[in-house]
mmCIF file of C-alpha atoms in Angstrom:
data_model
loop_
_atom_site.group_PDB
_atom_site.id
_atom_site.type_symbol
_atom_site.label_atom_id
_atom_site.label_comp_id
_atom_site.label_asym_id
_atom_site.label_seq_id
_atom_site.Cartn_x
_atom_site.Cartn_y
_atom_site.Cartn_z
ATOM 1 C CA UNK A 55 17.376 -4.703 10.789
ATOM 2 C CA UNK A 56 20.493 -3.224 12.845
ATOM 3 C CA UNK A 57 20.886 -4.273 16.157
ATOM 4 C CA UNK A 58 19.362 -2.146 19.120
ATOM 5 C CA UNK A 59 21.603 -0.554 21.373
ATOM 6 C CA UNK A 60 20.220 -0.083 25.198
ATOM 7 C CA UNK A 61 18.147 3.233 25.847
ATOM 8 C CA UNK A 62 20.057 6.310 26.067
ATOM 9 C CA UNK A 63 18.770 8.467 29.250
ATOM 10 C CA UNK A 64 17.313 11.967 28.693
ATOM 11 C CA UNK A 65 19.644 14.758 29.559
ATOM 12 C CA UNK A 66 18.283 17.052 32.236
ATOM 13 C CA UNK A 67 16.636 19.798 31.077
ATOM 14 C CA UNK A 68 16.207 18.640 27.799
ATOM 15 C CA UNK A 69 12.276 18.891 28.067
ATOM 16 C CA UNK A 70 9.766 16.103 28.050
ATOM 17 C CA UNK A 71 10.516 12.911 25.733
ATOM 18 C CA UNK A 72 7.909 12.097 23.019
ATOM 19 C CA UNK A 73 7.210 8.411 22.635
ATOM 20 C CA UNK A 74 9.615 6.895 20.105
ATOM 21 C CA UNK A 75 7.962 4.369 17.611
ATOM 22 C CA UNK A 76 9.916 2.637 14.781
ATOM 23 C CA UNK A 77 8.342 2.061 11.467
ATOM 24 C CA UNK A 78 9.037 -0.667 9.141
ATOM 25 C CA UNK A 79 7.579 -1.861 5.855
ATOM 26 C CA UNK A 80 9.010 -4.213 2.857
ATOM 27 C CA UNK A 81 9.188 -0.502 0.392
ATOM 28 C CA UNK A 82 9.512 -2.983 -2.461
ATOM 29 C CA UNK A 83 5.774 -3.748 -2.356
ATOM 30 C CA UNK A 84 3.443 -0.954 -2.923
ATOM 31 C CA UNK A 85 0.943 -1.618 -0.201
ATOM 32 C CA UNK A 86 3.744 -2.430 2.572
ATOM 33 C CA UNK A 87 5.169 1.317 1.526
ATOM 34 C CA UNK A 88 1.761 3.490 1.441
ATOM 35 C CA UNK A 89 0.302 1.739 4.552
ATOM 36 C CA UNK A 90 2.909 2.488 6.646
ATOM 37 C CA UNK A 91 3.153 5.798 5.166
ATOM 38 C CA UNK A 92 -0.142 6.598 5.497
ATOM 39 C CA UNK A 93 -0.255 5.491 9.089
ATOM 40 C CA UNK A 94 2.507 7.304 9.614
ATOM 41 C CA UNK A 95 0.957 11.059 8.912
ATOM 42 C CA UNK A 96 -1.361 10.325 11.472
ATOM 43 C CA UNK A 97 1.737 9.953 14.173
ATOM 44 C CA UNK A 98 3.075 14.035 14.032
ATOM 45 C CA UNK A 99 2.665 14.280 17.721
ATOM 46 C CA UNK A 100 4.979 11.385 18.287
ATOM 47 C CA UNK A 101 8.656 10.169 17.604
ATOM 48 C CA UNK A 102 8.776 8.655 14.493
ATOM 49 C CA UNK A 103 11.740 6.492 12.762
ATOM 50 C CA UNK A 104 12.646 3.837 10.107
ATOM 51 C CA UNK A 105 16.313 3.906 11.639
ATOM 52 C CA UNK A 106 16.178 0.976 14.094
ATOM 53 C CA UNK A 107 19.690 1.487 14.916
ATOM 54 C CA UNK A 108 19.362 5.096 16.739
ATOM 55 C CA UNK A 109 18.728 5.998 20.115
ATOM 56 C CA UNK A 110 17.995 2.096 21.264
ATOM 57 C CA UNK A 111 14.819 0.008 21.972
ATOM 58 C CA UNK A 112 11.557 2.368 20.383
ATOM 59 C CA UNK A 113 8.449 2.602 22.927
ATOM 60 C CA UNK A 114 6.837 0.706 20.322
ATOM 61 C CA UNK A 115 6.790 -0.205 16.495
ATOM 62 C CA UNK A 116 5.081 -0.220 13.393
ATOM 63 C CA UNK A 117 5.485 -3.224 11.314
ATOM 64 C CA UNK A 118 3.782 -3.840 7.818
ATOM 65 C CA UNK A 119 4.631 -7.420 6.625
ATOM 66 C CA UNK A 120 7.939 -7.479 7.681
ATOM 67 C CA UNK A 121 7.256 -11.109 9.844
ATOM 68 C CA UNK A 122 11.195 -11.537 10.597
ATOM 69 C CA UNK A 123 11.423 -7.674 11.586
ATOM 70 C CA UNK A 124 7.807 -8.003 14.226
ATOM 71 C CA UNK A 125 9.838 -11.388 15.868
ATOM 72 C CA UNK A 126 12.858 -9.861 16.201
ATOM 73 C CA UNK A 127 11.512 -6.932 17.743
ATOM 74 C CA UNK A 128 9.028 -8.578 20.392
ATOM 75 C CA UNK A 129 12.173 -11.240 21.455
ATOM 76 C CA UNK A 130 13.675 -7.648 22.752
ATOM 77 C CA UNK A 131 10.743 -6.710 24.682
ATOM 78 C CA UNK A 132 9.385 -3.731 22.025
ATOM 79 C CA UNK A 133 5.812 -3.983 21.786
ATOM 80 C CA UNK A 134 4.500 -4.215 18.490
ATOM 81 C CA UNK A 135 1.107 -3.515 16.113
ATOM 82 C CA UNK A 136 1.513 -5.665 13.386
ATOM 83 C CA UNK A 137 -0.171 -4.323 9.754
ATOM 84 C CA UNK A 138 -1.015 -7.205 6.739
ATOM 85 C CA UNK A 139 -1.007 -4.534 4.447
ATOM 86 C CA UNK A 140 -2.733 -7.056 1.674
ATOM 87 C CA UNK A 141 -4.110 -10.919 1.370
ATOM 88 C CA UNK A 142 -2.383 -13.422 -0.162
ATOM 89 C CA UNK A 143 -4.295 -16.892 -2.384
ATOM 90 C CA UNK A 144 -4.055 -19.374 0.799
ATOM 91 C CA UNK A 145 -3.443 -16.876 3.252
ATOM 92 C CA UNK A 146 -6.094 -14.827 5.504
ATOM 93 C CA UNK A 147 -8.716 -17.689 4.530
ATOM 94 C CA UNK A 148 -7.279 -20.449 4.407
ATOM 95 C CA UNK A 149 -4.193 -20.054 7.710
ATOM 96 C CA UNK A 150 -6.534 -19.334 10.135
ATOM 97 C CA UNK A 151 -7.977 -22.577 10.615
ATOM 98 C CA UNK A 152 -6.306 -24.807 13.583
ATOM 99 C CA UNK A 153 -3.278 -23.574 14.937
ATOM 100 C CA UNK A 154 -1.154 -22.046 12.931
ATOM 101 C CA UNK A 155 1.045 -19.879 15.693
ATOM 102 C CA UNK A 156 4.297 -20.534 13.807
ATOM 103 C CA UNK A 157 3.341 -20.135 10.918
ATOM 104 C CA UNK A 158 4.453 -16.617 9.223
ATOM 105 C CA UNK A 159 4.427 -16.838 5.437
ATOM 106 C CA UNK A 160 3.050 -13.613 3.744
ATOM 107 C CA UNK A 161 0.077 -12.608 4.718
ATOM 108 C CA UNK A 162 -1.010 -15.475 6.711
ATOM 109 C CA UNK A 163 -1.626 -13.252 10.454
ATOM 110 C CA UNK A 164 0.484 -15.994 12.474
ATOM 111 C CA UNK A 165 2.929 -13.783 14.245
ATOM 112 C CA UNK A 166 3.384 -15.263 17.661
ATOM 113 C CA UNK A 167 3.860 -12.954 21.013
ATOM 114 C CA UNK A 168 2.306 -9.596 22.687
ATOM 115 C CA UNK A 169 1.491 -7.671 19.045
ATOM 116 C CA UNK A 170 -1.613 -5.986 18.219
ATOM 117 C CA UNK A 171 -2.807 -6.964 14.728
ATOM 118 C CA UNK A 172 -4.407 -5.831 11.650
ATOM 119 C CA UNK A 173 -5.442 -6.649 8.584
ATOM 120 C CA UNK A 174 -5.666 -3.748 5.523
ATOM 121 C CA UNK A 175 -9.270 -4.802 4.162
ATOM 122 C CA UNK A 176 -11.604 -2.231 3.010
ATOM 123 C CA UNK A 177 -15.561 -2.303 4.710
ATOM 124 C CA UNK A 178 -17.071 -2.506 1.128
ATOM 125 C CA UNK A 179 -14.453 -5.235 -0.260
ATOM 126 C CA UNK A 180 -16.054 -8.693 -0.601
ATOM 127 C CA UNK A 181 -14.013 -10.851 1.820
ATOM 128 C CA UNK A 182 -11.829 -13.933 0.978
ATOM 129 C CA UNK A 183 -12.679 -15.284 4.526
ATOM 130 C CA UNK A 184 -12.349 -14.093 8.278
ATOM 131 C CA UNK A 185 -9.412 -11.938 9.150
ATOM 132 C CA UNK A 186 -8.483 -14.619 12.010
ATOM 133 C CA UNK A 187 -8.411 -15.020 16.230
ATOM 134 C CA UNK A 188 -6.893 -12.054 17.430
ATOM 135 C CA UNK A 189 -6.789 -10.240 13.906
ATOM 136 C CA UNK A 190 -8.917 -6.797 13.444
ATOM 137 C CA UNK A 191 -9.746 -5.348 9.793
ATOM 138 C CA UNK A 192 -8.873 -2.116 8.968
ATOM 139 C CA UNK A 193 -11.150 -0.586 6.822
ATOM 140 C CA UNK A 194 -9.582 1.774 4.129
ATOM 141 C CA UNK A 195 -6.352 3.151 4.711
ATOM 142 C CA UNK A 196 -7.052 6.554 3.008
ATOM 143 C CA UNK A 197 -4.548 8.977 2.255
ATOM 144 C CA UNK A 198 -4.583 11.662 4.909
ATOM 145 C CA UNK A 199 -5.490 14.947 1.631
ATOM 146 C CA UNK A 200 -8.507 13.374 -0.002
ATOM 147 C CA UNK A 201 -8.464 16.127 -2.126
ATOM 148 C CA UNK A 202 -7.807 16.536 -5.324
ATOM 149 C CA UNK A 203 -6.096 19.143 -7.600
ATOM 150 C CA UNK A 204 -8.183 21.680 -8.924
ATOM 151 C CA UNK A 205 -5.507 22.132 -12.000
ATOM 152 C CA UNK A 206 -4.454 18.475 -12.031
ATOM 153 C CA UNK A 207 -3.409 17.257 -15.297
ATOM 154 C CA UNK A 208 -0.774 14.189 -16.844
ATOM 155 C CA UNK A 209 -1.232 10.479 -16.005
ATOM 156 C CA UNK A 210 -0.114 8.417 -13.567
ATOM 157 C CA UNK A 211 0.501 4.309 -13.971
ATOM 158 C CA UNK A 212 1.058 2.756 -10.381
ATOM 159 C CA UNK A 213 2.930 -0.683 -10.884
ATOM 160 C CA UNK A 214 3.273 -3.257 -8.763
ATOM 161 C CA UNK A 215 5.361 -6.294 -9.953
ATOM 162 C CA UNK A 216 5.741 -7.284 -5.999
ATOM 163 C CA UNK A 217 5.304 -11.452 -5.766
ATOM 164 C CA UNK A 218 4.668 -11.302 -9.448
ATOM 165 C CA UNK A 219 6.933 -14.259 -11.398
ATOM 166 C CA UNK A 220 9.500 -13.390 -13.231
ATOM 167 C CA UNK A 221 8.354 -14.468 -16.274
ATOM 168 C CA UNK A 222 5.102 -12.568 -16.216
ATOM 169 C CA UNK A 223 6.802 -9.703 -15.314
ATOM 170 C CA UNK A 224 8.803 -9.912 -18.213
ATOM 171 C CA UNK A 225 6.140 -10.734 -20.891
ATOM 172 C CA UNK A 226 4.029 -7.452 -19.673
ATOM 173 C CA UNK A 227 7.167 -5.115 -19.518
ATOM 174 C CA UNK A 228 8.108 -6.200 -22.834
ATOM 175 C CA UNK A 229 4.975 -6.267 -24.410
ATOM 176 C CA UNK A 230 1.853 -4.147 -23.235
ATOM 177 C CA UNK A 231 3.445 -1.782 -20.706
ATOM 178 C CA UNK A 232 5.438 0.324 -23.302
ATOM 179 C CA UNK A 233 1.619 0.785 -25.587
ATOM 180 C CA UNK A 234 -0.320 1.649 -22.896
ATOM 181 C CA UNK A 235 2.136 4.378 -21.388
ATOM 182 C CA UNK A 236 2.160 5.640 -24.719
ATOM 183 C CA UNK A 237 -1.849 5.476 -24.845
ATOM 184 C CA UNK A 238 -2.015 7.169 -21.062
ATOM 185 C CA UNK A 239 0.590 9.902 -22.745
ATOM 186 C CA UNK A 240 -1.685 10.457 -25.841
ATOM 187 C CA UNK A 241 -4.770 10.857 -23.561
ATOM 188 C CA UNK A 242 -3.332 12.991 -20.560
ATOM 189 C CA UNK A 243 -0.574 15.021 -22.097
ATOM 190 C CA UNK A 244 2.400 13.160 -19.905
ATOM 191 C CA UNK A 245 2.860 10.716 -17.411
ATOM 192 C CA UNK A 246 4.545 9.499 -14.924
ATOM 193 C CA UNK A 247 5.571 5.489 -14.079
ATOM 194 C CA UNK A 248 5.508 4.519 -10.714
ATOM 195 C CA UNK A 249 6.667 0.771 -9.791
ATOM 196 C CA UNK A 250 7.658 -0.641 -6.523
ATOM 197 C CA UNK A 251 9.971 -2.989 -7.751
ATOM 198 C CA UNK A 252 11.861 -4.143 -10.750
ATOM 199 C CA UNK A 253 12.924 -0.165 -11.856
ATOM 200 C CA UNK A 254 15.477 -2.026 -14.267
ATOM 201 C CA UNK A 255 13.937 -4.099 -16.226
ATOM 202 C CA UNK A 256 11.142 -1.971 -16.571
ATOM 203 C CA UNK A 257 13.512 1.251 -17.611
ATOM 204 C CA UNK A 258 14.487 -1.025 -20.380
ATOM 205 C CA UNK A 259 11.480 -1.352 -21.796
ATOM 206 C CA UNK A 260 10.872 2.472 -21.634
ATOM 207 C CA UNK A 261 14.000 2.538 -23.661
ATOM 208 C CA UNK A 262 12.797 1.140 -26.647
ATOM 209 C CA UNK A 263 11.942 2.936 -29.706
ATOM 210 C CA UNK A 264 8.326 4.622 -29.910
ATOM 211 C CA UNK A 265 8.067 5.213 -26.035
ATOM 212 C CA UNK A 266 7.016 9.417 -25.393
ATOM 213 C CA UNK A 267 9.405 11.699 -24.488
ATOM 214 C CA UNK A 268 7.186 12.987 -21.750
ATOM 215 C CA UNK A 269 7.278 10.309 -19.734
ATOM 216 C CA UNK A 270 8.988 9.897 -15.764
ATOM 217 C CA UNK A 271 10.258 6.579 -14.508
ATOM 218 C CA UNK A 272 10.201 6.715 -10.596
ATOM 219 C CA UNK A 273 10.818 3.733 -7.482
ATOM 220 C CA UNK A 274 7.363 4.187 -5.526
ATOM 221 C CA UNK A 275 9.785 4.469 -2.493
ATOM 222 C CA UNK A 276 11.475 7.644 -3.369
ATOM 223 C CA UNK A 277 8.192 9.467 -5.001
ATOM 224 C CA UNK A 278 5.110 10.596 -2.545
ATOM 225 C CA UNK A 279 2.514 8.437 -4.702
ATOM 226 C CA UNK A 280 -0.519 9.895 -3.064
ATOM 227 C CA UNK A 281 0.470 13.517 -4.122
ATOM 228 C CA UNK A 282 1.628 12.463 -7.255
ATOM 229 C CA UNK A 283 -2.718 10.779 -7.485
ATOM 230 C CA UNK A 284 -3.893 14.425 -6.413
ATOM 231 C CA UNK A 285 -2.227 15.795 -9.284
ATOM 232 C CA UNK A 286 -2.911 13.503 -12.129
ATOM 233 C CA UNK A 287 -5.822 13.732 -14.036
ATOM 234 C CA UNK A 288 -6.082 9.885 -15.669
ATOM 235 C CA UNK A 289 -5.069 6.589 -13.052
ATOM 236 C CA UNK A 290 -3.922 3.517 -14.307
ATOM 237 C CA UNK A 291 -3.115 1.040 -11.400
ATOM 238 C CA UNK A 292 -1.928 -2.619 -10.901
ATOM 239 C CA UNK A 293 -4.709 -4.112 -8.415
ATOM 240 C CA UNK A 294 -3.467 -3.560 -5.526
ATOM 241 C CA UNK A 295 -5.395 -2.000 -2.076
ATOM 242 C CA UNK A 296 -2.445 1.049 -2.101
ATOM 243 C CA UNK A 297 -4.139 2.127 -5.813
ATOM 244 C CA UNK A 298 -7.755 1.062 -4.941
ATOM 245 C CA UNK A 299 -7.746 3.161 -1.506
ATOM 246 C CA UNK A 300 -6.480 6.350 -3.684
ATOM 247 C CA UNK A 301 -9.184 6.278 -6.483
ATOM 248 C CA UNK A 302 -11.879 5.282 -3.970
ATOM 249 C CA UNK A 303 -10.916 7.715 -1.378
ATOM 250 C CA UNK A 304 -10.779 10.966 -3.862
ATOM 251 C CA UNK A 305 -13.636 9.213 -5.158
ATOM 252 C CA UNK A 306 -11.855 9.089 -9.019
ATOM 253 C CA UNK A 307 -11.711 7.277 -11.428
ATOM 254 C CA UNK A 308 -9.310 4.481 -12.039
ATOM 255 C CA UNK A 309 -8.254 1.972 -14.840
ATOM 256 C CA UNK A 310 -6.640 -1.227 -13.744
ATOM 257 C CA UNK A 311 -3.688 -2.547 -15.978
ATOM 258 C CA UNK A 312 -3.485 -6.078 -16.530
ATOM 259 C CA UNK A 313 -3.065 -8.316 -13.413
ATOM 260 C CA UNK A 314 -0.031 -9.947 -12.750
ATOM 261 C CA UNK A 315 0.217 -12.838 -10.326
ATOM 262 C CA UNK A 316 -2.388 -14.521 -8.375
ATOM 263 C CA UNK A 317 -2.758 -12.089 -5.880
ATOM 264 C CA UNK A 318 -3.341 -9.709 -8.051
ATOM 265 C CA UNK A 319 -6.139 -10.852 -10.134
ATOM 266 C CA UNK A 320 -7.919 -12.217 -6.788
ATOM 267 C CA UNK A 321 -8.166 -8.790 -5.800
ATOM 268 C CA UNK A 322 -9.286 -7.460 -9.107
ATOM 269 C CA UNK A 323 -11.756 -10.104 -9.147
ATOM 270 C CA UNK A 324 -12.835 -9.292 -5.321
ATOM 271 C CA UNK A 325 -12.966 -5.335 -6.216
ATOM 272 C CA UNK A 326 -15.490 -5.701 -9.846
ATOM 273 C CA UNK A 327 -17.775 -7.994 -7.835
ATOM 274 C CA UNK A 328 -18.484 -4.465 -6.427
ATOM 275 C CA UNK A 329 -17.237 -1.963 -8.704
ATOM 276 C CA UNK A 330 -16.599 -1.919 -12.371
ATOM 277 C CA UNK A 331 -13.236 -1.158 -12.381
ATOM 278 C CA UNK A 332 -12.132 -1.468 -16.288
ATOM 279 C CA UNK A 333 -9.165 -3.267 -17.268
ATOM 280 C CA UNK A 334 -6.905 -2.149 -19.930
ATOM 281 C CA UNK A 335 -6.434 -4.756 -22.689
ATOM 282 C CA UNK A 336 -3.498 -6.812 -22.853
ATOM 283 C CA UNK A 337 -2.225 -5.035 -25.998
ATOM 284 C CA UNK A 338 -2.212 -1.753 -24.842
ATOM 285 C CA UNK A 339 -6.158 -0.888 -25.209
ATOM 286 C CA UNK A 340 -6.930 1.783 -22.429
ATOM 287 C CA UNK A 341 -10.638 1.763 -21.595
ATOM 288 C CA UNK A 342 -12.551 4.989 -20.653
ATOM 289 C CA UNK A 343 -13.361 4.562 -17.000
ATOM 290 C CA UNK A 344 -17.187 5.275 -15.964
ATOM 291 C CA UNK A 345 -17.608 8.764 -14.266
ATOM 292 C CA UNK A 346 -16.511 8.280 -10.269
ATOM 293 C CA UNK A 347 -19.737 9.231 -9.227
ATOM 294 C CA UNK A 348 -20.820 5.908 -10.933
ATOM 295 C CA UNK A 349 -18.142 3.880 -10.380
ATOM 296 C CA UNK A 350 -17.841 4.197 -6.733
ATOM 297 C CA UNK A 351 -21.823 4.354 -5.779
ATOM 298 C CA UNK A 352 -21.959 0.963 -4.759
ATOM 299 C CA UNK A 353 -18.875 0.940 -1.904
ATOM 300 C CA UNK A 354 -20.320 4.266 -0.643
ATOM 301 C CA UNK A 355 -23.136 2.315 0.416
ATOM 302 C CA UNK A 356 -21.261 -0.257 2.972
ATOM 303 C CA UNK A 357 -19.773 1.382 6.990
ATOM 304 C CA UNK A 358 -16.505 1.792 5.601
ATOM 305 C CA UNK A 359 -15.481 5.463 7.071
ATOM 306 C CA UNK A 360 -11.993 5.754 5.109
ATOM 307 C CA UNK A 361 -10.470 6.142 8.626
ATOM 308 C CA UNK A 362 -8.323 2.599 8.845
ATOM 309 C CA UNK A 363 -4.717 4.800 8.915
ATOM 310 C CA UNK A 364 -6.373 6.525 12.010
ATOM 311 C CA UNK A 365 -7.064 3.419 13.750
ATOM 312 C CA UNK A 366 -3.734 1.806 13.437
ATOM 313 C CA UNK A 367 -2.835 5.346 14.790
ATOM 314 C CA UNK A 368 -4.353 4.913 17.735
ATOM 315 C CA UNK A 369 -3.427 1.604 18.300
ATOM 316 C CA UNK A 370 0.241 2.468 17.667
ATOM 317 C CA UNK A 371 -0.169 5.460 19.905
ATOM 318 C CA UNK A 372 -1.878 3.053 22.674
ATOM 319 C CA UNK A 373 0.533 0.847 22.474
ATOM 320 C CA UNK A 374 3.662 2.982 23.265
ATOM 321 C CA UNK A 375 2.122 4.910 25.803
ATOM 322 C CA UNK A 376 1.090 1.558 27.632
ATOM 323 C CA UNK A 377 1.967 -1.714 26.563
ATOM 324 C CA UNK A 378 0.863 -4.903 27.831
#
């Protein structure tokens, strides 16, 4: 992050100054990007920035994940609502017991000082433990359209390969990935490959011979994912709570591709205690997904309102209209 200047004074004149909040996510992981973007549509009537450098201090800040950025920004007096935008194997469950103040590895909610925090975890999503002292679930962070296309057509395959290990990134990229993007092509038409991180190596293996023509490599952090959802008729999704919180807010269905990593296959594992999410096969088998009406019966029965981007909202907008 840049270094923040002092506050420059409103000119006279100039009309009233909105609240200015800074916004800050890791974009190379998928549920760091869409939870601070989908908090952020929910902020129009304020200020908003991912510049840190412009116009000095912010009122107040937006942090998802980012640990280092929260700590650097509460040690210059910004207040700060912190977002885990995901759970980590060892982390929500197992940091929260004893005191464990400095102690900020990924997703363990340890960030020391005057920030509001929150944890991204669905109503209806069986829990790996509590969210922690001082730590408030979200609910759903739901896109702000819900809707769907009426004329939406094409696939979409959402990749994460955030925290996954190299090797197992590898093996999938150059094995399954290229047969089931031809599968999703053969079934929707086209479609379109969406990974937060590791665009080159998986560009190479959508090189190689026998991969469609009508296919669209894009970095999750230049693409609007959520519109690119409304408009696709067939999901496939790493499991991650950014892809989950699209099919289950549209109510669609959704296919997951093979987990990579442990945090990913905890959450798949969390999500089909619940829902029967299928899983494509590991050699490029792509399962029919139950009719959404089906699959997502069982969260629709749990409190979970779909409004957890509105409450960080509010709390962001609390905060920089009166911090503590």
């Amino acid at each position: 992050m840049a270094v923040l200047t002092p506050r420059t004074p409103v000119p006279p004149g100039s009309g009233p100054a909105r609240q200015r909040v800074l916004l800050v996510s890791r974009d190379d992981a998928l549920d760091s990007l869409l939870a601070r973007r989908r908090v952020a549509a929910h902020l129009g009537e304020l200020s908003v920035t991912t510049e840190a450098s412009t116009g000095g201090p912010p009122d107040a800040a937006l942090v998802c994940d980012d640990e280092a950025a929260t700590e650097r920004l509460l040690a210059l007096g910004v207040p700060v609502v912190h977002l885990f935008s995901g759970e980590y194997p060892g982390g929500p469950s197992s940091a929260h017991t004893g005191d464990r103040s400095g102690d900020h590895g990924p997703g363990r909610p340890g960030v020391a000082g005057p920030a509001v925090r929150w944890l991204h975890r669905p109503g209806w999503l069986p829990a790996p433990g509590p969210p922690g002292p001082g730590v408030r679930a979200t609910g759903t962070l739901a896109p702000v359209r819900t809707a769907r296309d009426r004329n939406r057509a094409g696939a979409l395959l959402l990749l994460s390969l955030w925290g996954v290990p190299d090797g197992e990134a590898r093996a999938f990229t150059d094995g399954p990935l290229q047969e089931l993007v031809r599968a999703a092509t053969r079934r929707a038409g086209h479609c379109d490959v969406v990974c937060d991180t590791g665009l080159a190596v998986v560009r190479s293996a959508l090189r190689g011979p026998g991969t469609p023509g009508d296919v669209r490599l894009s970095r999750a952090a230049d693409v609007d994912v959520d519109a690119l959802h409304a408009a696709r008729e067939v999901f496939l999704a790493s499991p991650t709570l950014a892809a989950v919180g699209l099919a289950r807010a549209r109510n669609a269905p959704v296919c997951f591709l093979p987990p990579l990593g442990e945090a990913q296959r905890a959450l798949a594992g969390r999500v089909r205690r619940v829902v029967s999410v299928p899983v494509a096969g590991g050699r490029g088998l792509l399962p029919e997904p139950p009719p959404a009406d089906a699959l997502w019966r069982a969260a629709e029965s749990t409190a979970d309102d779909l409004r957890g981007a509105q409450r960080i909202a509010r709390s962001v907008r609390q905060l920089s209209l009166a911090p503590p």
